[in-house]
mmCIF file of C-alpha atoms in Angstrom:
data_model
loop_
_atom_site.group_PDB
_atom_site.id
_atom_site.type_symbol
_atom_site.label_atom_id
_atom_site.label_comp_id
_atom_site.label_asym_id
_atom_site.label_seq_id
_atom_site.Cartn_x
_atom_site.Cartn_y
_atom_site.Cartn_z
ATOM 1 C CA UNK F 1002 -95.601 42.172 43.661
ATOM 2 C CA UNK F 1003 -94.241 42.072 47.346
ATOM 3 C CA UNK F 1004 -92.270 39.270 48.206
ATOM 4 C CA UNK F 1005 -90.161 38.208 51.189
ATOM 5 C CA UNK F 1006 -87.237 36.670 49.442
ATOM 6 C CA UNK F 1007 -85.582 35.155 52.447
ATOM 7 C CA UNK F 1008 -88.464 33.050 53.263
ATOM 8 C CA UNK F 1009 -89.874 30.806 50.387
ATOM 9 C CA UNK F 1010 -93.174 29.641 52.203
ATOM 10 C CA UNK F 1011 -94.295 33.347 51.610
ATOM 11 C CA UNK F 1012 -96.382 33.924 48.771
ATOM 12 C CA UNK F 1013 -96.647 37.202 46.330
ATOM 13 C CA UNK F 1014 -99.203 39.991 47.164
ATOM 14 C CA UNK F 1015 -100.728 41.530 43.884
ATOM 15 C CA UNK F 1016 -99.885 44.915 44.300
ATOM 16 C CA UNK F 1017 -99.058 47.547 41.703
ATOM 17 C CA UNK F 1018 -96.187 49.921 41.879
ATOM 18 C CA UNK F 1019 -97.399 53.534 42.422
ATOM 19 C CA UNK F 1020 -96.005 56.060 39.940
ATOM 20 C CA UNK F 1021 -96.375 58.898 42.747
ATOM 21 C CA UNK F 1022 -93.387 56.993 44.588
ATOM 22 C CA UNK F 1023 -90.943 57.702 41.910
ATOM 23 C CA UNK F 1024 -89.176 60.975 42.770
ATOM 24 C CA UNK F 1025 -86.138 62.905 41.550
ATOM 25 C CA UNK F 1026 -83.284 64.215 43.528
ATOM 26 C CA UNK F 1027 -80.542 66.387 42.524
ATOM 27 C CA UNK F 1028 -77.301 68.200 43.734
ATOM 28 C CA UNK F 1029 -76.052 72.001 42.498
ATOM 29 C CA UNK F 1030 -72.671 70.956 40.877
ATOM 30 C CA UNK F 1031 -71.113 73.571 42.857
ATOM 31 C CA UNK F 1032 -72.114 72.083 46.359
ATOM 32 C CA UNK F 1033 -69.387 70.326 48.399
ATOM 33 C CA UNK F 1034 -68.745 66.784 47.768
ATOM 34 C CA UNK F 1035 -70.119 65.553 51.263
ATOM 35 C CA UNK F 1036 -73.390 67.311 50.848
ATOM 36 C CA UNK F 1037 -76.565 64.811 50.322
ATOM 37 C CA UNK F 1038 -79.201 65.025 47.484
ATOM 38 C CA UNK F 1039 -82.317 67.310 47.630
ATOM 39 C CA UNK F 1040 -85.633 66.760 46.502
ATOM 40 C CA UNK F 1041 -86.229 68.306 43.054
ATOM 41 C CA UNK F 1042 -88.962 70.780 44.180
ATOM 42 C CA UNK F 1043 -92.287 69.003 44.379
ATOM 43 C CA UNK F 1044 -92.505 66.537 41.598
ATOM 44 C CA UNK F 1045 -95.698 66.695 39.300
ATOM 45 C CA UNK F 1046 -96.221 64.311 36.329
ATOM 46 C CA UNK F 1047 -93.013 63.044 35.175
ATOM 47 C CA UNK F 1048 -91.500 60.542 32.801
ATOM 48 C CA UNK F 1049 -88.355 59.281 30.776
ATOM 49 C CA UNK F 1050 -87.390 57.910 27.605
ATOM 50 C CA UNK F 1051 -84.770 55.319 26.813
ATOM 51 C CA UNK F 1052 -84.300 54.957 23.095
ATOM 52 C CA UNK F 1053 -81.300 53.863 20.870
ATOM 53 C CA UNK F 1054 -80.603 54.409 17.202
ATOM 54 C CA UNK F 1055 -82.230 51.682 15.164
ATOM 55 C CA UNK F 1056 -80.481 50.452 11.895
ATOM 56 C CA UNK F 1057 -82.483 48.452 9.349
ATOM 57 C CA UNK F 1058 -81.026 46.297 6.420
ATOM 58 C CA UNK F 1059 -83.674 45.159 3.961
ATOM 59 C CA UNK F 1060 -83.523 41.809 2.274
ATOM 60 C CA UNK F 1061 -85.746 39.956 0.035
ATOM 61 C CA UNK F 1062 -87.673 38.392 2.760
ATOM 62 C CA UNK F 1063 -87.284 40.692 5.797
ATOM 63 C CA UNK F 1064 -85.620 43.487 7.497
ATOM 64 C CA UNK F 1065 -82.697 42.680 9.411
ATOM 65 C CA UNK F 1066 -82.140 45.353 12.593
ATOM 66 C CA UNK F 1067 -79.679 46.183 15.143
ATOM 67 C CA UNK F 1068 -79.453 49.026 17.469
ATOM 68 C CA UNK F 1069 -76.639 51.541 17.779
ATOM 69 C CA UNK F 1070 -75.956 54.724 20.189
ATOM 70 C CA UNK F 1071 -78.295 55.321 23.184
ATOM 71 C CA UNK F 1072 -80.193 58.473 23.957
ATOM 72 C CA UNK F 1073 -81.894 59.075 27.248
ATOM 73 C CA UNK F 1074 -83.950 61.927 28.772
ATOM 74 C CA UNK F 1075 -85.595 62.407 32.392
ATOM 75 C CA UNK F 1076 -88.495 64.694 32.277
ATOM 76 C CA UNK F 1077 -89.612 66.439 35.725
ATOM 77 C CA UNK F 1078 -92.567 68.629 36.163
ATOM 78 C CA UNK F 1079 -90.928 70.833 39.055
ATOM 79 C CA UNK F 1080 -93.469 72.676 40.820
ATOM 80 C CA UNK F 1081 -91.879 75.720 42.947
ATOM 81 C CA UNK F 1082 -92.644 76.083 46.474
ATOM 82 C CA UNK F 1083 -91.698 79.209 48.746
ATOM 83 C CA UNK F 1084 -89.690 79.028 51.852
ATOM 84 C CA UNK F 1085 -86.828 76.832 52.975
ATOM 85 C CA UNK F 1086 -88.642 73.555 53.173
ATOM 86 C CA UNK F 1087 -86.672 71.817 50.671
ATOM 87 C CA UNK F 1088 -83.086 73.018 51.923
ATOM 88 C CA UNK F 1089 -82.309 74.692 48.947
ATOM 89 C CA UNK F 1090 -83.336 77.173 46.184
ATOM 90 C CA UNK F 1091 -84.472 74.608 43.442
ATOM 91 C CA UNK F 1092 -85.238 77.582 40.911
ATOM 92 C CA UNK F 1093 -81.923 79.284 41.262
ATOM 93 C CA UNK F 1094 -80.309 76.057 40.690
ATOM 94 C CA UNK F 1095 -81.832 75.094 37.796
ATOM 95 C CA UNK F 1096 -81.601 78.498 36.084
ATOM 96 C CA UNK F 1097 -77.798 78.416 36.782
ATOM 97 C CA UNK F 1098 -77.209 75.095 35.381
ATOM 98 C CA UNK F 1099 -79.139 76.184 32.316
ATOM 99 C CA UNK F 1100 -77.236 79.326 32.027
ATOM 100 C CA UNK F 1101 -73.869 78.165 32.404
ATOM 101 C CA UNK F 1102 -74.368 74.864 30.822
ATOM 102 C CA UNK F 1103 -73.266 72.954 33.744
ATOM 103 C CA UNK F 1104 -73.473 69.154 34.208
ATOM 104 C CA UNK F 1105 -75.686 68.228 36.979
ATOM 105 C CA UNK F 1106 -76.013 65.145 39.203
ATOM 106 C CA UNK F 1107 -79.585 63.612 39.042
ATOM 107 C CA UNK F 1108 -81.161 60.709 40.893
ATOM 108 C CA UNK F 1109 -84.372 58.875 39.994
ATOM 109 C CA UNK F 1110 -85.394 57.030 43.285
ATOM 110 C CA UNK F 1111 -88.370 54.570 43.243
ATOM 111 C CA UNK F 1112 -89.789 54.467 46.518
ATOM 112 C CA UNK F 1113 -91.764 51.442 45.950
ATOM 113 C CA UNK F 1114 -88.673 49.612 46.428
ATOM 114 C CA UNK F 1115 -87.987 50.519 50.211
ATOM 115 C CA UNK F 1116 -86.367 47.730 52.044
ATOM 116 C CA UNK F 1117 -83.849 46.379 54.368
ATOM 117 C CA UNK F 1118 -80.958 44.871 52.741
ATOM 118 C CA UNK F 1119 -78.975 41.588 54.019
ATOM 119 C CA UNK F 1120 -77.204 44.048 56.434
ATOM 120 C CA UNK F 1121 -80.520 45.115 58.178
ATOM 121 C CA UNK F 1122 -79.951 48.676 56.428
ATOM 122 C CA UNK F 1123 -82.840 50.575 54.944
ATOM 123 C CA UNK F 1124 -82.170 50.983 51.281
ATOM 124 C CA UNK F 1125 -84.005 52.301 48.189
ATOM 125 C CA UNK F 1126 -83.460 51.561 44.520
ATOM 126 C CA UNK F 1127 -82.055 54.598 42.484
ATOM 127 C CA UNK F 1128 -80.654 55.411 39.242
ATOM 128 C CA UNK F 1129 -78.017 58.132 38.769
ATOM 129 C CA UNK F 1130 -77.441 60.274 35.684
ATOM 130 C CA UNK F 1131 -75.501 63.234 34.670
ATOM 131 C CA UNK F 1132 -77.670 65.800 32.849
ATOM 132 C CA UNK F 1133 -77.702 68.874 30.873
ATOM 133 C CA UNK F 1134 -80.409 71.474 30.562
ATOM 134 C CA UNK F 1135 -81.249 72.302 27.016
ATOM 135 C CA UNK F 1136 -84.730 74.251 27.694
ATOM 136 C CA UNK F 1137 -85.873 75.777 30.576
ATOM 137 C CA UNK F 1138 -89.569 76.594 30.417
ATOM 138 C CA UNK F 1139 -91.473 78.460 33.048
ATOM 139 C CA UNK F 1140 -95.212 78.280 33.438
ATOM 140 C CA UNK F 1141 -97.054 81.100 34.813
ATOM 141 C CA UNK F 1142 -100.519 80.286 34.077
ATOM 142 C CA UNK F 1143 -103.380 82.074 35.897
ATOM 143 C CA UNK F 1144 -104.567 80.566 39.142
ATOM 144 C CA UNK F 1145 -101.835 77.648 39.179
ATOM 145 C CA UNK F 1146 -98.387 77.323 40.736
ATOM 146 C CA UNK F 1147 -95.297 78.451 38.815
ATOM 147 C CA UNK F 1148 -93.759 75.166 37.561
ATOM 148 C CA UNK F 1149 -90.883 74.247 35.101
ATOM 149 C CA UNK F 1150 -91.541 71.378 33.153
ATOM 150 C CA UNK F 1151 -87.634 70.490 32.515
ATOM 151 C CA UNK F 1152 -86.444 67.772 30.124
ATOM 152 C CA UNK F 1153 -82.993 66.522 31.458
ATOM 153 C CA UNK F 1154 -80.719 65.509 28.725
ATOM 154 C CA UNK F 1155 -78.601 62.588 29.858
ATOM 155 C CA UNK F 1156 -74.900 62.922 28.823
ATOM 156 C CA UNK F 1157 -73.562 59.341 28.380
ATOM 157 C CA UNK F 1158 -75.917 56.767 29.849
ATOM 158 C CA UNK F 1159 -77.566 56.242 33.223
ATOM 159 C CA UNK F 1160 -76.503 53.616 35.993
ATOM 160 C CA UNK F 1161 -79.465 51.546 37.206
ATOM 161 C CA UNK F 1162 -78.132 48.184 37.816
ATOM 162 C CA UNK F 1163 -74.619 46.675 37.839
ATOM 163 C CA UNK F 1164 -73.257 44.205 35.532
ATOM 164 C CA UNK F 1165 -74.811 41.505 37.326
ATOM 165 C CA UNK F 1166 -78.213 43.035 37.261
ATOM 166 C CA UNK F 1167 -78.288 44.193 40.752
ATOM 167 C CA UNK F 1168 -79.987 47.576 41.526
ATOM 168 C CA UNK F 1169 -77.693 50.337 42.906
ATOM 169 C CA UNK F 1170 -79.374 51.753 46.207
ATOM 170 C CA UNK F 1171 -79.293 54.834 48.325
ATOM 171 C CA UNK F 1172 -79.812 55.128 52.260
ATOM 172 C CA UNK F 1173 -80.861 57.561 54.671
ATOM 173 C CA UNK F 1174 -77.399 59.391 54.933
ATOM 174 C CA UNK F 1175 -77.428 60.314 51.107
ATOM 175 C CA UNK F 1176 -80.768 62.238 51.531
ATOM 176 C CA UNK F 1177 -81.497 65.712 53.320
ATOM 177 C CA UNK F 1178 -82.538 65.067 56.878
ATOM 178 C CA UNK F 1179 -85.951 63.643 57.264
ATOM 179 C CA UNK F 1180 -86.525 62.911 53.315
ATOM 180 C CA UNK F 1181 -85.726 59.452 53.468
ATOM 181 C CA UNK F 1182 -88.721 58.509 55.868
ATOM 182 C CA UNK F 1183 -91.050 60.914 54.449
ATOM 183 C CA UNK F 1184 -91.323 60.830 50.540
ATOM 184 C CA UNK F 1185 -93.274 64.330 50.279
ATOM 185 C CA UNK F 1186 -93.633 65.803 53.362
ATOM 186 C CA UNK F 1187 -94.456 69.541 53.306
ATOM 187 C CA UNK F 1188 -94.022 70.249 57.085
ATOM 188 C CA UNK F 1189 -93.333 68.960 60.291
ATOM 189 C CA UNK F 1190 -95.719 68.727 63.321
ATOM 190 C CA UNK F 1191 -95.655 72.196 64.746
ATOM 191 C CA UNK F 1192 -96.549 73.101 68.382
ATOM 192 C CA UNK F 1193 -98.440 76.694 69.053
ATOM 193 C CA UNK F 1194 -95.042 77.996 70.275
ATOM 194 C CA UNK F 1195 -93.276 77.053 67.140
ATOM 195 C CA UNK F 1196 -95.136 78.939 64.325
ATOM 196 C CA UNK F 1197 -96.277 82.502 63.810
ATOM 197 C CA UNK F 1198 -95.358 85.886 61.989
ATOM 198 C CA UNK F 1199 -91.676 86.436 61.472
ATOM 199 C CA UNK F 1200 -89.953 90.006 61.318
ATOM 200 C CA UNK F 1201 -91.434 90.716 57.855
ATOM 201 C CA UNK F 1202 -94.871 89.551 58.597
ATOM 202 C CA UNK F 1203 -94.609 86.116 56.794
ATOM 203 C CA UNK F 1204 -95.651 82.662 58.564
ATOM 204 C CA UNK F 1205 -92.620 81.104 60.045
ATOM 205 C CA UNK F 1206 -91.826 77.813 61.748
ATOM 206 C CA UNK F 1207 -89.043 76.479 64.191
ATOM 207 C CA UNK F 1208 -90.468 73.129 64.014
ATOM 208 C CA UNK F 1209 -87.999 70.248 63.796
ATOM 209 C CA UNK F 1210 -87.953 66.923 61.987
ATOM 210 C CA UNK F 1211 -90.838 65.046 63.197
ATOM 211 C CA UNK F 1212 -90.091 61.536 61.697
ATOM 212 C CA UNK F 1213 -89.515 60.073 65.255
ATOM 213 C CA UNK F 1214 -91.329 62.903 67.331
ATOM 214 C CA UNK F 1215 -94.510 60.968 68.277
ATOM 215 C CA UNK F 1216 -95.517 59.550 71.771
ATOM 216 C CA UNK F 1217 -94.726 55.872 71.852
ATOM 217 C CA UNK F 1218 -96.892 55.283 74.679
ATOM 218 C CA UNK F 1219 -99.791 56.446 73.122
ATOM 219 C CA UNK F 1220 -100.426 53.454 70.938
ATOM 220 C CA UNK F 1221 -98.969 50.044 70.318
ATOM 221 C CA UNK F 1222 -96.221 49.430 67.961
ATOM 222 C CA UNK F 1223 -96.773 48.781 64.392
ATOM 223 C CA UNK F 1224 -93.956 45.955 64.379
ATOM 224 C CA UNK F 1225 -94.789 44.153 67.544
ATOM 225 C CA UNK F 1226 -94.858 40.173 67.142
ATOM 226 C CA UNK F 1227 -97.828 37.996 68.412
ATOM 227 C CA UNK F 1228 -98.087 34.329 69.370
ATOM 228 C CA UNK F 1229 -100.979 32.340 67.788
ATOM 229 C CA UNK F 1230 -103.249 30.847 70.136
ATOM 230 C CA UNK F 1231 -104.748 27.082 70.091
ATOM 231 C CA UNK F 1232 -108.155 25.404 70.453
ATOM 232 C CA UNK F 1233 -107.281 24.110 74.107
ATOM 233 C CA UNK F 1234 -109.648 25.003 76.580
ATOM 234 C CA UNK F 1235 -108.495 27.780 78.909
ATOM 235 C CA UNK F 1236 -108.377 27.027 82.707
ATOM 236 C CA UNK F 1237 -109.514 30.823 83.399
#
């Protein structure tokens, strides 16, 4: 549900959270510290598990149960794309992490939660994990894209909320340029003089980020404010 918490007169709107807006981002563990995170290929079906070891003590009347150590997995169906549209080589990075047994930073971002915080800054809820790749299957079925259905094994425990139950967040500077305002943007608006065959004959584009590139004079602002009218007779 969408609620404006700052105004108690607002009523909730019944709206489901879209699973398509939950996406995963990563960093190659060999990248420099200041680098932002990158979208993990193009996400297909994904899921995660949060389990804990269960102990059960039987009595004559019932079982007394308690939970122990936790185990978490994050599963992402990574669909590979050509070109540099996602800023990095996802297939290479995942293979190197698997081959060398590296620990990789992984972020689960829920774009359903995009909002302005108390300081007026756009933020989105995110979960952070450090993960290992135990199995790296590669799907090369006929008439389909190459995909890798990767199960990321969380080492330790993920961090989604602080000790007070407040969600951790990311903002625009934590993502590759243009990736904060466009969840799944394959390409930018391109003029005829910015796209064509490159030196090797492949389609290339020199278009830049189009997040704010439209003509503001061509329409009305989406966030403009209006003044309500009245039933008083007009003199005109």
